[in-house]
PDB file of N, CA and C in Angstrom:
ATOM      1  N   MET P1444      37.338  38.900  -4.803  1.00 52.00           N
ATOM      2  CA  MET P1444      38.470  39.425  -3.701  1.00 52.00           C
ATOM      3  C   MET P1444      37.346  39.859  -2.241  1.00 52.00           C
ATOM      4  N   THR P1445      38.008  39.018  -1.322  1.00 56.00           N
ATOM      5  CA  THR P1445      37.393  39.212   0.085  1.00 56.00           C
ATOM      6  C   THR P1445      37.965  40.115   0.878  1.00 56.00           C
ATOM      7  N   GLU P1446      37.192  40.831   1.725  1.00 58.00           N
ATOM      8  CA  GLU P1446      37.891  41.720   2.496  1.00 58.00           C
ATOM      9  C   GLU P1446      38.551  41.235   3.772  1.00 58.00           C
ATOM     10  N   GLN P1447      39.496  41.296   4.321  1.00 60.00           N
ATOM     11  CA  GLN P1447      39.953  40.658   5.522  1.00 60.00           C
ATOM     12  C   GLN P1447      39.859  41.853   6.628  1.00 60.00           C
ATOM     13  N   THR P1448      39.112  41.359   7.733  1.00 62.00           N
ATOM     14  CA  THR P1448      39.254  42.111   8.803  1.00 62.00           C
ATOM     15  C   THR P1448      40.597  42.184   9.903  1.00 62.00           C
ATOM     16  N   GLN P1449      41.009  43.003  10.593  1.00 60.00           N
ATOM     17  CA  GLN P1449      41.993  42.536  11.311  1.00 60.00           C
ATOM     18  C   GLN P1449      41.487  42.196  12.756  1.00 60.00           C
ATOM     19  N   SER P1450      42.201  41.116  13.594  1.00 59.00           N
ATOM     20  CA  SER P1450      41.713  40.970  14.707  1.00 59.00           C
ATOM     21  C   SER P1450      42.101  41.978  15.596  1.00 59.00           C
ATOM     22  N   GLU P1451      41.565  42.197  16.879  1.00 56.00           N
ATOM     23  CA  GLU P1451      42.039  42.998  18.080  1.00 56.00           C
ATOM     24  C   GLU P1451      43.481  42.211  18.762  1.00 56.00           C
ATOM     25  N   PRO P1452      44.217  43.248  18.833  1.00 54.00           N
ATOM     26  CA  PRO P1452      45.463  42.971  19.354  1.00 54.00           C
ATOM     27  C   PRO P1452      45.172  42.546  20.771  1.00 54.00           C
ATOM     28  N   THR P1453      45.979  41.192  21.038  1.00 55.00           N
ATOM     29  CA  THR P1453      45.744  40.902  22.499  1.00 55.00           C
ATOM     30  C   THR P1453      46.851  41.674  23.648  1.00 55.00           C
ATOM     31  N   GLY P1454      46.592  41.617  24.806  1.00 54.00           N
ATOM     32  CA  GLY P1454      47.580  42.020  25.689  1.00 54.00           C
ATOM     33  C   GLY P1454      47.426  43.780  25.673  1.00 54.00           C
ATOM     34  N   THR P1455      48.514  44.367  26.570  1.00 55.00           N
ATOM     35  CA  THR P1455      48.189  45.942  26.796  1.00 55.00           C
ATOM     36  C   THR P1455      49.001  46.493  25.668  1.00 55.00           C
ATOM     37  N   VAL P1456      48.880  47.164  24.966  1.00 69.00           N
ATOM     38  CA  VAL P1456      49.427  48.157  23.767  1.00 69.00           C
ATOM     39  C   VAL P1456      49.946  49.233  24.443  1.00 69.00           C
ATOM     40  N   ILE P1457      49.323  49.686  25.459  1.00 80.00           N
ATOM     41  CA  ILE P1457      49.465  50.892  26.149  1.00 80.00           C
ATOM     42  C   ILE P1457      50.098  50.929  27.309  1.00 80.00           C
ATOM     43  N   SER P1458      50.978  51.150  27.811  1.00 85.00           N
ATOM     44  CA  SER P1458      51.758  50.985  29.203  1.00 85.00           C
ATOM     45  C   SER P1458      50.631  51.485  30.239  1.00 85.00           C
ATOM     46  N   ALA P1459      50.673  51.031  31.396  1.00 85.00           N
ATOM     47  CA  ALA P1459      49.761  51.750  32.625  1.00 85.00           C
ATOM     48  C   ALA P1459      49.958  53.311  32.936  1.00 85.00           C
ATOM     49  N   ASP P1460      51.105  53.278  32.713  1.00 88.00           N
ATOM     50  CA  ASP P1460      51.729  54.776  32.793  1.00 88.00           C
ATOM     51  C   ASP P1460      51.406  55.957  31.531  1.00 88.00           C
ATOM     52  N   ASP P1461      51.343  55.098  30.392  1.00 88.00           N
ATOM     53  CA  ASP P1461      50.746  56.289  29.412  1.00 88.00           C
ATOM     54  C   ASP P1461      49.470  56.179  29.489  1.00 88.00           C
ATOM     55  N   GLN P1462      48.606  55.188  29.929  1.00 88.00           N
ATOM     56  CA  GLN P1462      47.305  55.529  30.029  1.00 88.00           C
ATOM     57  C   GLN P1462      46.749  56.283  30.898  1.00 88.00           C
ATOM     58  N   ARG P1463      47.608  56.359  32.038  1.00 88.00           N
ATOM     59  CA  ARG P1463      47.265  57.306  32.987  1.00 88.00           C
ATOM     60  C   ARG P1463      47.515  58.816  32.331  1.00 88.00           C
ATOM     61  N   ASP P1464      48.577  58.885  31.783  1.00 90.00           N
ATOM     62  CA  ASP P1464      48.884  60.321  31.279  1.00 90.00           C
ATOM     63  C   ASP P1464      48.146  60.638  30.056  1.00 90.00           C
ATOM     64  N   ILE P1465      47.466  59.732  29.458  1.00 89.00           N
ATOM     65  CA  ILE P1465      46.735  60.037  28.186  1.00 89.00           C
ATOM     66  C   ILE P1465      45.105  60.572  29.004  1.00 89.00           C
ATOM     67  N   ARG P1466      44.876  59.794  29.805  1.00 88.00           N
ATOM     68  CA  ARG P1466      43.529  60.190  30.292  1.00 88.00           C
ATOM     69  C   ARG P1466      43.727  61.624  31.181  1.00 88.00           C
ATOM     70  N   VAL P1467      44.634  61.933  31.737  1.00 89.00           N
ATOM     71  CA  VAL P1467      45.017  63.085  32.221  1.00 89.00           C
ATOM     72  C   VAL P1467      44.748  64.247  31.203  1.00 89.00           C
ATOM     73  N   ALA P1468      45.318  64.069  30.140  1.00 90.00           N
ATOM     74  CA  ALA P1468      45.486  64.886  28.890  1.00 90.00           C
ATOM     75  C   ALA P1468      44.038  64.922  28.414  1.00 90.00           C
ATOM     76  N   MET P1469      43.391  64.019  28.346  1.00 89.00           N
ATOM     77  CA  MET P1469      42.076  63.836  27.739  1.00 89.00           C
ATOM     78  C   MET P1469      41.008  64.932  28.451  1.00 89.00           C
ATOM     79  N   ASN P1470      41.304  64.651  29.671  1.00 86.00           N
ATOM     80  CA  ASN P1470      40.416  65.752  30.813  1.00 86.00           C
ATOM     81  C   ASN P1470      41.073  66.923  30.734  1.00 86.00           C
ATOM     82  N   ALA P1471      42.239  67.273  30.458  1.00 89.00           N
ATOM     83  CA  ALA P1471      42.599  68.569  30.320  1.00 89.00           C
ATOM     84  C   ALA P1471      42.258  69.574  29.146  1.00 89.00           C
ATOM     85  N   VAL P1472      41.861  68.767  28.153  1.00 88.00           N
ATOM     86  CA  VAL P1472      41.857  69.386  26.713  1.00 88.00           C
ATOM     87  C   VAL P1472      40.367  70.181  26.627  1.00 88.00           C
ATOM     88  N   PRO P1473      40.690  71.734  26.190  1.00 87.00           N
ATOM     89  CA  PRO P1473      39.596  72.321  26.252  1.00 87.00           C
ATOM     90  C   PRO P1473      38.352  71.610  25.241  1.00 87.00           C
ATOM     91  N   TYR P1474      37.052  71.884  25.773  1.00 89.00           N
ATOM     92  CA  TYR P1474      36.149  71.254  24.757  1.00 89.00           C
ATOM     93  C   TYR P1474      35.841  69.786  24.945  1.00 89.00           C
ATOM     94  N   ALA P1475      36.688  69.140  26.043  1.00 87.00           N
ATOM     95  CA  ALA P1475      36.376  67.622  26.015  1.00 87.00           C
ATOM     96  C   ALA P1475      35.322  67.641  26.844  1.00 87.00           C
ATOM     97  N   ALA P1476      34.712  68.321  27.552  1.00 86.00           N
ATOM     98  CA  ALA P1476      33.509  67.976  28.408  1.00 86.00           C
ATOM     99  C   ALA P1476      32.396  67.901  27.506  1.00 86.00           C
ATOM    100  N   ASP P1477      32.374  68.333  26.316  1.00 87.00           N
ATOM    101  CA  ASP P1477      31.078  68.049  25.408  1.00 87.00           C
ATOM    102  C   ASP P1477      30.670  66.689  25.372  1.00 87.00           C
ATOM    103  N   LEU P1478      29.537  66.474  25.352  1.00 86.00           N
ATOM    104  CA  LEU P1478      28.771  64.822  25.486  1.00 86.00           C
ATOM    105  C   LEU P1478      29.580  64.090  24.017  1.00 86.00           C
ATOM    106  N   ARG P1479      29.757  65.050  22.893  1.00 89.00           N
ATOM    107  CA  ARG P1479      30.052  64.392  21.938  1.00 89.00           C
ATOM    108  C   ARG P1479      31.698  63.700  21.753  1.00 89.00           C
ATOM    109  N   VAL P1480      32.471  64.241  22.811  1.00 90.00           N
ATOM    110  CA  VAL P1480      33.617  63.841  22.978  1.00 90.00           C
ATOM    111  C   VAL P1480      33.796  62.496  24.003  1.00 90.00           C
ATOM    112  N   PRO P1481      33.955  61.417  23.531  1.00 90.00           N
ATOM    113  CA  PRO P1481      33.918  60.441  24.447  1.00 90.00           C
ATOM    114  C   PRO P1481      35.064  59.978  25.325  1.00 90.00           C
ATOM    115  N   ILE P1482      35.011  60.403  26.353  1.00 85.00           N
ATOM    116  CA  ILE P1482      36.058  60.049  27.512  1.00 85.00           C
ATOM    117  C   ILE P1482      35.769  58.677  28.016  1.00 85.00           C
ATOM    118  N   PRO P1483      36.883  57.523  27.537  1.00 84.00           N
ATOM    119  CA  PRO P1483      36.628  56.364  28.164  1.00 84.00           C
ATOM    120  C   PRO P1483      36.357  56.006  29.572  1.00 84.00           C
ATOM    121  N   PRO P1484      35.724  55.145  29.819  1.00 79.00           N
ATOM    122  CA  PRO P1484      35.378  54.810  31.285  1.00 79.00           C
ATOM    123  C   PRO P1484      36.999  54.114  32.021  1.00 79.00           C
ATOM    124  N   ARG P1485      36.933  54.055  33.224  1.00 81.00           N
ATOM    125  CA  ARG P1485      38.093  53.546  33.911  1.00 81.00           C
ATOM    126  C   ARG P1485      38.157  52.048  33.391  1.00 81.00           C
ATOM    127  N   GLY P1486      39.607  51.649  33.498  1.00 81.00           N
ATOM    128  CA  GLY P1486      40.007  50.310  33.062  1.00 81.00           C
ATOM    129  C   GLY P1486      40.937  50.563  31.796  1.00 81.00           C
ATOM    130  N   ASP P1487      41.231  49.519  31.158  1.00 84.00           N
ATOM    131  CA  ASP P1487      42.237  49.580  29.875  1.00 84.00           C
ATOM    132  C   ASP P1487      41.873  50.643  29.109  1.00 84.00           C
ATOM    133  N   LEU P1488      42.889  51.242  28.523  1.00 86.00           N
ATOM    134  CA  LEU P1488      42.688  52.339  27.365  1.00 86.00           C
ATOM    135  C   LEU P1488      43.025  51.617  26.107  1.00 86.00           C
ATOM    136  N   SER P1489      41.882  51.507  25.114  1.00 85.00           N
ATOM    137  CA  SER P1489      42.531  51.092  23.961  1.00 85.00           C
ATOM    138  C   SER P1489      43.017  52.204  22.680  1.00 85.00           C
ATOM    139  N   ALA P1490      43.572  51.486  21.728  1.00 86.00           N
ATOM    140  CA  ALA P1490      43.906  52.519  20.823  1.00 86.00           C
ATOM    141  C   ALA P1490      42.598  53.336  20.102  1.00 86.00           C
ATOM    142  N   ARG P1491      41.695  52.518  20.068  1.00 88.00           N
ATOM    143  CA  ARG P1491      40.137  52.618  19.358  1.00 88.00           C
ATOM    144  C   ARG P1491      39.637  53.676  20.400  1.00 88.00           C
ATOM    145  N   ASP P1492      39.724  53.979  21.621  1.00 89.00           N
ATOM    146  CA  ASP P1492      39.177  54.797  22.978  1.00 89.00           C
ATOM    147  C   ASP P1492      39.974  56.213  22.285  1.00 89.00           C
ATOM    148  N   VAL P1493      41.084  56.110  22.134  1.00 89.00           N
ATOM    149  CA  VAL P1493      41.903  57.330  21.853  1.00 89.00           C
ATOM    150  C   VAL P1493      41.397  57.950  20.414  1.00 89.00           C
ATOM    151  N   VAL P1494      41.383  56.817  19.302  1.00 90.00           N
ATOM    152  CA  VAL P1494      40.934  57.350  18.122  1.00 90.00           C
ATOM    153  C   VAL P1494      39.443  57.908  18.178  1.00 90.00           C
ATOM    154  N   ALA P1495      38.574  57.343  19.069  1.00 91.00           N
ATOM    155  CA  ALA P1495      37.180  57.595  19.210  1.00 91.00           C
ATOM    156  C   ALA P1495      37.214  59.331  20.076  1.00 91.00           C
ATOM    157  N   PHE P1496      37.848  59.442  20.914  1.00 92.00           N
ATOM    158  CA  PHE P1496      38.148  60.637  21.571  1.00 92.00           C
ATOM    159  C   PHE P1496      38.435  61.730  20.515  1.00 92.00           C
ATOM    160  N   LEU P1497      39.652  61.447  19.748  1.00 92.00           N
ATOM    161  CA  LEU P1497      40.076  62.445  18.946  1.00 92.00           C
ATOM    162  C   LEU P1497      38.944  62.882  17.710  1.00 92.00           C
ATOM    163  N   GLU P1498      38.264  61.680  17.284  1.00 94.00           N
ATOM    164  CA  GLU P1498      37.179  62.092  16.393  1.00 94.00           C
ATOM    165  C   GLU P1498      36.143  62.594  16.868  1.00 94.00           C
ATOM    166  N   GLY P1499      35.766  62.914  18.374  1.00 93.00           N
ATOM    167  CA  GLY P1499      34.715  63.506  18.709  1.00 93.00           C
ATOM    168  C   GLY P1499      35.406  65.032  18.968  1.00 93.00           C
ATOM    169  N   LEU P1500      36.633  65.040  19.208  1.00 93.00           N
ATOM    170  CA  LEU P1500      37.160  66.375  19.663  1.00 93.00           C
ATOM    171  C   LEU P1500      37.142  67.137  18.265  1.00 93.00           C
ATOM    172  N   ARG P1501      37.469  66.418  17.474  1.00 94.00           N
ATOM    173  CA  ARG P1501      37.577  66.778  15.976  1.00 94.00           C
ATOM    174  C   ARG P1501      36.339  67.581  15.686  1.00 94.00           C
ATOM    175  N   GLY P1502      35.218  67.000  15.735  1.00 94.00           N
ATOM    176  CA  GLY P1502      33.933  67.487  15.197  1.00 94.00           C
ATOM    177  C   GLY P1502      33.627  68.348  16.154  1.00 94.00           C
ATOM    178  N   VAL P1503      33.692  68.546  17.454  1.00 94.00           N
ATOM    179  CA  VAL P1503      33.540  69.715  18.129  1.00 94.00           C
ATOM    180  C   VAL P1503      34.439  70.887  17.994  1.00 94.00           C
ATOM    181  N   LEU P1504      35.730  70.745  17.620  1.00 94.00           N
ATOM    182  CA  LEU P1504      36.518  71.974  17.159  1.00 94.00           C
ATOM    183  C   LEU P1504      35.964  72.563  15.958  1.00 94.00           C
ATOM    184  N   THR P1505      35.646  71.415  14.810  1.00 94.00           N
ATOM    185  CA  THR P1505      35.099  72.046  13.337  1.00 94.00           C
ATOM    186  C   THR P1505      33.887  73.017  13.924  1.00 94.00           C
ATOM    187  N   GLU P1506      32.979  72.648  14.739  1.00 94.00           N
ATOM    188  CA  GLU P1506      32.246  73.558  14.842  1.00 94.00           C
ATOM    189  C   GLU P1506      32.532  74.905  15.721  1.00 94.00           C
ATOM    190  N   VAL P1507      33.122  74.764  16.570  1.00 94.00           N
ATOM    191  CA  VAL P1507      33.620  75.861  17.244  1.00 94.00           C
ATOM    192  C   VAL P1507      34.642  76.832  16.213  1.00 94.00           C
ATOM    193  N   ALA P1508      35.067  76.156  15.159  1.00 94.00           N
ATOM    194  CA  ALA P1508      35.779  77.066  14.435  1.00 94.00           C
ATOM    195  C   ALA P1508      34.745  77.769  13.265  1.00 94.00           C
ATOM    196  N   GLU P1509      33.780  77.087  13.077  1.00 94.00           N
ATOM    197  CA  GLU P1509      32.829  77.818  12.295  1.00 94.00           C
ATOM    198  C   GLU P1509      32.280  78.689  12.690  1.00 94.00           C
ATOM    199  N   ARG P1510      31.789  78.480  14.259  1.00 94.00           N
ATOM    200  CA  ARG P1510      31.192  79.689  14.860  1.00 94.00           C
ATOM    201  C   ARG P1510      32.024  80.969  14.665  1.00 94.00           C
ATOM    202  N   ALA P1511      33.278  80.599  15.017  1.00 95.00           N
ATOM    203  CA  ALA P1511      34.316  81.916  15.229  1.00 95.00           C
ATOM    204  C   ALA P1511      34.433  82.523  13.973  1.00 95.00           C
ATOM    205  N   ASP P1512      34.532  81.782  12.643  1.00 94.00           N
ATOM    206  CA  ASP P1512      34.663  82.643  11.490  1.00 94.00           C
ATOM    207  C   ASP P1512      33.197  83.163  11.275  1.00 94.00           C
ATOM    208  N   ASP P1513      32.143  82.540  11.376  1.00 93.00           N
ATOM    209  CA  ASP P1513      30.611  83.345  11.358  1.00 93.00           C
ATOM    210  C   ASP P1513      30.954  84.669  12.169  1.00 93.00           C
ATOM    211  N   GLN P1514      31.193  84.759  13.495  1.00 95.00           N
ATOM    212  CA  GLN P1514      31.207  85.705  14.399  1.00 95.00           C
ATOM    213  C   GLN P1514      32.448  86.883  13.868  1.00 95.00           C
ATOM    214  N   HIS P1515      33.470  86.431  13.183  1.00 94.00           N
ATOM    215  CA  HIS P1515      34.498  86.990  12.859  1.00 94.00           C
ATOM    216  C   HIS P1515      33.792  88.030  11.310  1.00 94.00           C
ATOM    217  N   ARG P1516      33.332  87.091  10.751  1.00 95.00           N
ATOM    218  CA  ARG P1516      32.519  88.114   9.404  1.00 95.00           C
ATOM    219  C   ARG P1516      31.355  88.947   9.907  1.00 95.00           C
ATOM    220  N   ARG P1517      30.726  88.548  10.706  1.00 95.00           N
ATOM    221  CA  ARG P1517      29.495  89.689  11.383  1.00 95.00           C
ATOM    222  C   ARG P1517      30.412  90.957  12.153  1.00 95.00           C
ATOM    223  N   LEU P1518      31.381  90.575  12.718  1.00 94.00           N
ATOM    224  CA  LEU P1518      32.145  91.770  13.318  1.00 94.00           C
ATOM    225  C   LEU P1518      32.640  92.672  12.316  1.00 94.00           C
ATOM    226  N   LEU P1519      33.329  92.033  11.127  1.00 94.00           N
ATOM    227  CA  LEU P1519      33.624  92.885   9.950  1.00 94.00           C
ATOM    228  C   LEU P1519      32.816  93.843   9.553  1.00 94.00           C
ATOM    229  N   ALA P1520      31.337  93.011   9.241  1.00 94.00           N
ATOM    230  CA  ALA P1520      30.089  93.585   8.593  1.00 94.00           C
ATOM    231  C   ALA P1520      29.834  94.926   9.926  1.00 94.00           C
ATOM    232  N   MET P1521      29.992  94.651  10.930  1.00 94.00           N
ATOM    233  CA  MET P1521      29.465  95.790  11.944  1.00 94.00           C
ATOM    234  C   MET P1521      30.498  96.934  11.710  1.00 94.00           C
ATOM    235  N   GLU P1522      31.887  96.537  11.603  1.00 92.00           N
ATOM    236  CA  GLU P1522      32.727  97.580  11.590  1.00 92.00           C
ATOM    237  C   GLU P1522      32.588  98.561  10.039  1.00 92.00           C
ATOM    238  N   SER P1523      32.217  97.834   9.062  1.00 91.00           N
ATOM    239  CA  SER P1523      31.859  98.520   7.934  1.00 91.00           C
ATOM    240  C   SER P1523      30.816  99.321   8.119  1.00 91.00           C
ATOM    241  N   ASP P1524      29.827  98.930   8.663  1.00 91.00           N
ATOM    242  CA  ASP P1524      28.472  99.614   8.743  1.00 91.00           C
ATOM    243  C   ASP P1524      28.931 100.913   9.548  1.00 91.00           C
ATOM    244  N   VAL P1525      29.744 100.784  10.525  1.00 91.00           N
ATOM    245  CA  VAL P1525      29.947 101.838  11.784  1.00 91.00           C
ATOM    246  C   VAL P1525      30.861 103.041  10.865  1.00 91.00           C
ATOM    247  N   ALA P1526      31.861 102.475  10.138  1.00 88.00           N
ATOM    248  CA  ALA P1526      32.621 103.449   9.358  1.00 88.00           C
ATOM    249  C   ALA P1526      31.521 104.206   8.280  1.00 88.00           C
ATOM    250  N   ALA P1527      30.667 103.232   7.694  1.00 89.00           N
ATOM    251  CA  ALA P1527      29.721 104.192   6.536  1.00 89.00           C
ATOM    252  C   ALA P1527      29.015 104.894   6.988  1.00 89.00           C
ATOM    253  N   PHE P1528      28.200 104.824   8.452  1.00 90.00           N
ATOM    254  CA  PHE P1528      27.566 105.599   8.874  1.00 90.00           C
ATOM    255  C   PHE P1528      28.528 106.808   9.537  1.00 90.00           C
ATOM    256  N   ARG P1529      29.671 106.544  10.233  1.00 88.00           N
ATOM    257  CA  ARG P1529      30.513 108.087  10.497  1.00 88.00           C
ATOM    258  C   ARG P1529      30.962 108.868   9.475  1.00 88.00           C
ATOM    259  N   ARG P1530      30.863 108.174   8.284  1.00 87.00           N
ATOM    260  CA  ARG P1530      31.201 109.127   6.905  1.00 87.00           C
ATOM    261  C   ARG P1530      30.056 109.825   6.608  1.00 87.00           C
ATOM    262  N   LEU P1531      28.843 109.181   6.809  1.00 89.00           N
ATOM    263  CA  LEU P1531      27.715 109.606   6.531  1.00 89.00           C
ATOM    264  C   LEU P1531      27.167 110.803   7.346  1.00 89.00           C
ATOM    265  N   ILE P1532      27.505 110.654   8.530  1.00 89.00           N
ATOM    266  CA  ILE P1532      27.501 111.772   9.454  1.00 89.00           C
ATOM    267  C   ILE P1532      28.340 112.788   9.668  1.00 89.00           C
ATOM    268  N   GLY P1533      29.530 112.668   9.103  1.00 84.00           N
ATOM    269  CA  GLY P1533      30.860 113.630   8.916  1.00 84.00           C
ATOM    270  C   GLY P1533      31.491 113.476  10.213  1.00 84.00           C
ATOM    271  N   THR P1534      31.546 112.130  10.928  1.00 84.00           N
ATOM    272  CA  THR P1534      32.494 112.087  11.846  1.00 84.00           C
ATOM    273  C   THR P1534      33.693 111.061  11.683  1.00 84.00           C
ATOM    274  N   ALA P1535      33.759 110.715  10.494  1.00 74.00           N
ATOM    275  CA  ALA P1535      34.832 109.858  10.082  1.00 74.00           C
ATOM    276  C   ALA P1535      36.317 110.482  10.301  1.00 74.00           C
ATOM    277  N   PRO P1536      37.316 109.599  10.938  1.00 75.00           N
ATOM    278  CA  PRO P1536      38.595 110.154  10.816  1.00 75.00           C
ATOM    279  C   PRO P1536      39.138 110.640   9.429  1.00 75.00           C
ATOM    280  N   ALA P1537      39.872 111.770   9.622  1.00 67.00           N
ATOM    281  CA  ALA P1537      40.668 112.037   8.202  1.00 67.00           C
ATOM    282  C   ALA P1537      41.433 110.884   7.754  1.00 67.00           C
ATOM    283  N   GLU P1538      41.495 110.799   6.530  1.00 68.00           N
ATOM    284  CA  GLU P1538      42.177 109.747   6.008  1.00 68.00           C
ATOM    285  C   GLU P1538      43.368 110.370   5.468  1.00 68.00           C
ATOM    286  N   VAL P1539      44.508 109.425   5.879  1.00 58.00           N
ATOM    287  CA  VAL P1539      46.007 109.756   5.592  1.00 58.00           C
ATOM    288  C   VAL P1539      46.352 109.302   4.267  1.00 58.00           C
ATOM    289  N   THR P1540      47.084 110.137   3.470  1.00 62.00           N
ATOM    290  CA  THR P1540      47.353 109.727   2.090  1.00 62.00           C
ATOM    291  C   THR P1540      48.926 109.927   2.369  1.00 62.00           C
ATOM    292  N   PRO P1541      49.715 108.852   1.828  1.00 62.00           N
ATOM    293  CA  PRO P1541      50.980 108.957   1.556  1.00 62.00           C
ATOM    294  C   PRO P1541      51.426 109.961   0.616  1.00 62.00           C
TER     295      PRO P1541
END
């Protein structure tokens, strides 16, 4: 069984107005300035360009989310350490029991 490849569509699939709107949106997205997020050069914008942009953005956002998770875990650990130290030196707030 042989694999068939799809040929590139001919003609403009995305209207000129839509291409302009997509480019504006690409430039406005946070983290799009990262070099791993390819913003296509001027000229016709293809679906492949949009997909490449979204894949690059996905990679950057995945990394940002992982860093945020790591920082959150570190913050929770520090808060726990502070609470333990306050209990140790006797300055912990009184616990309220229902």
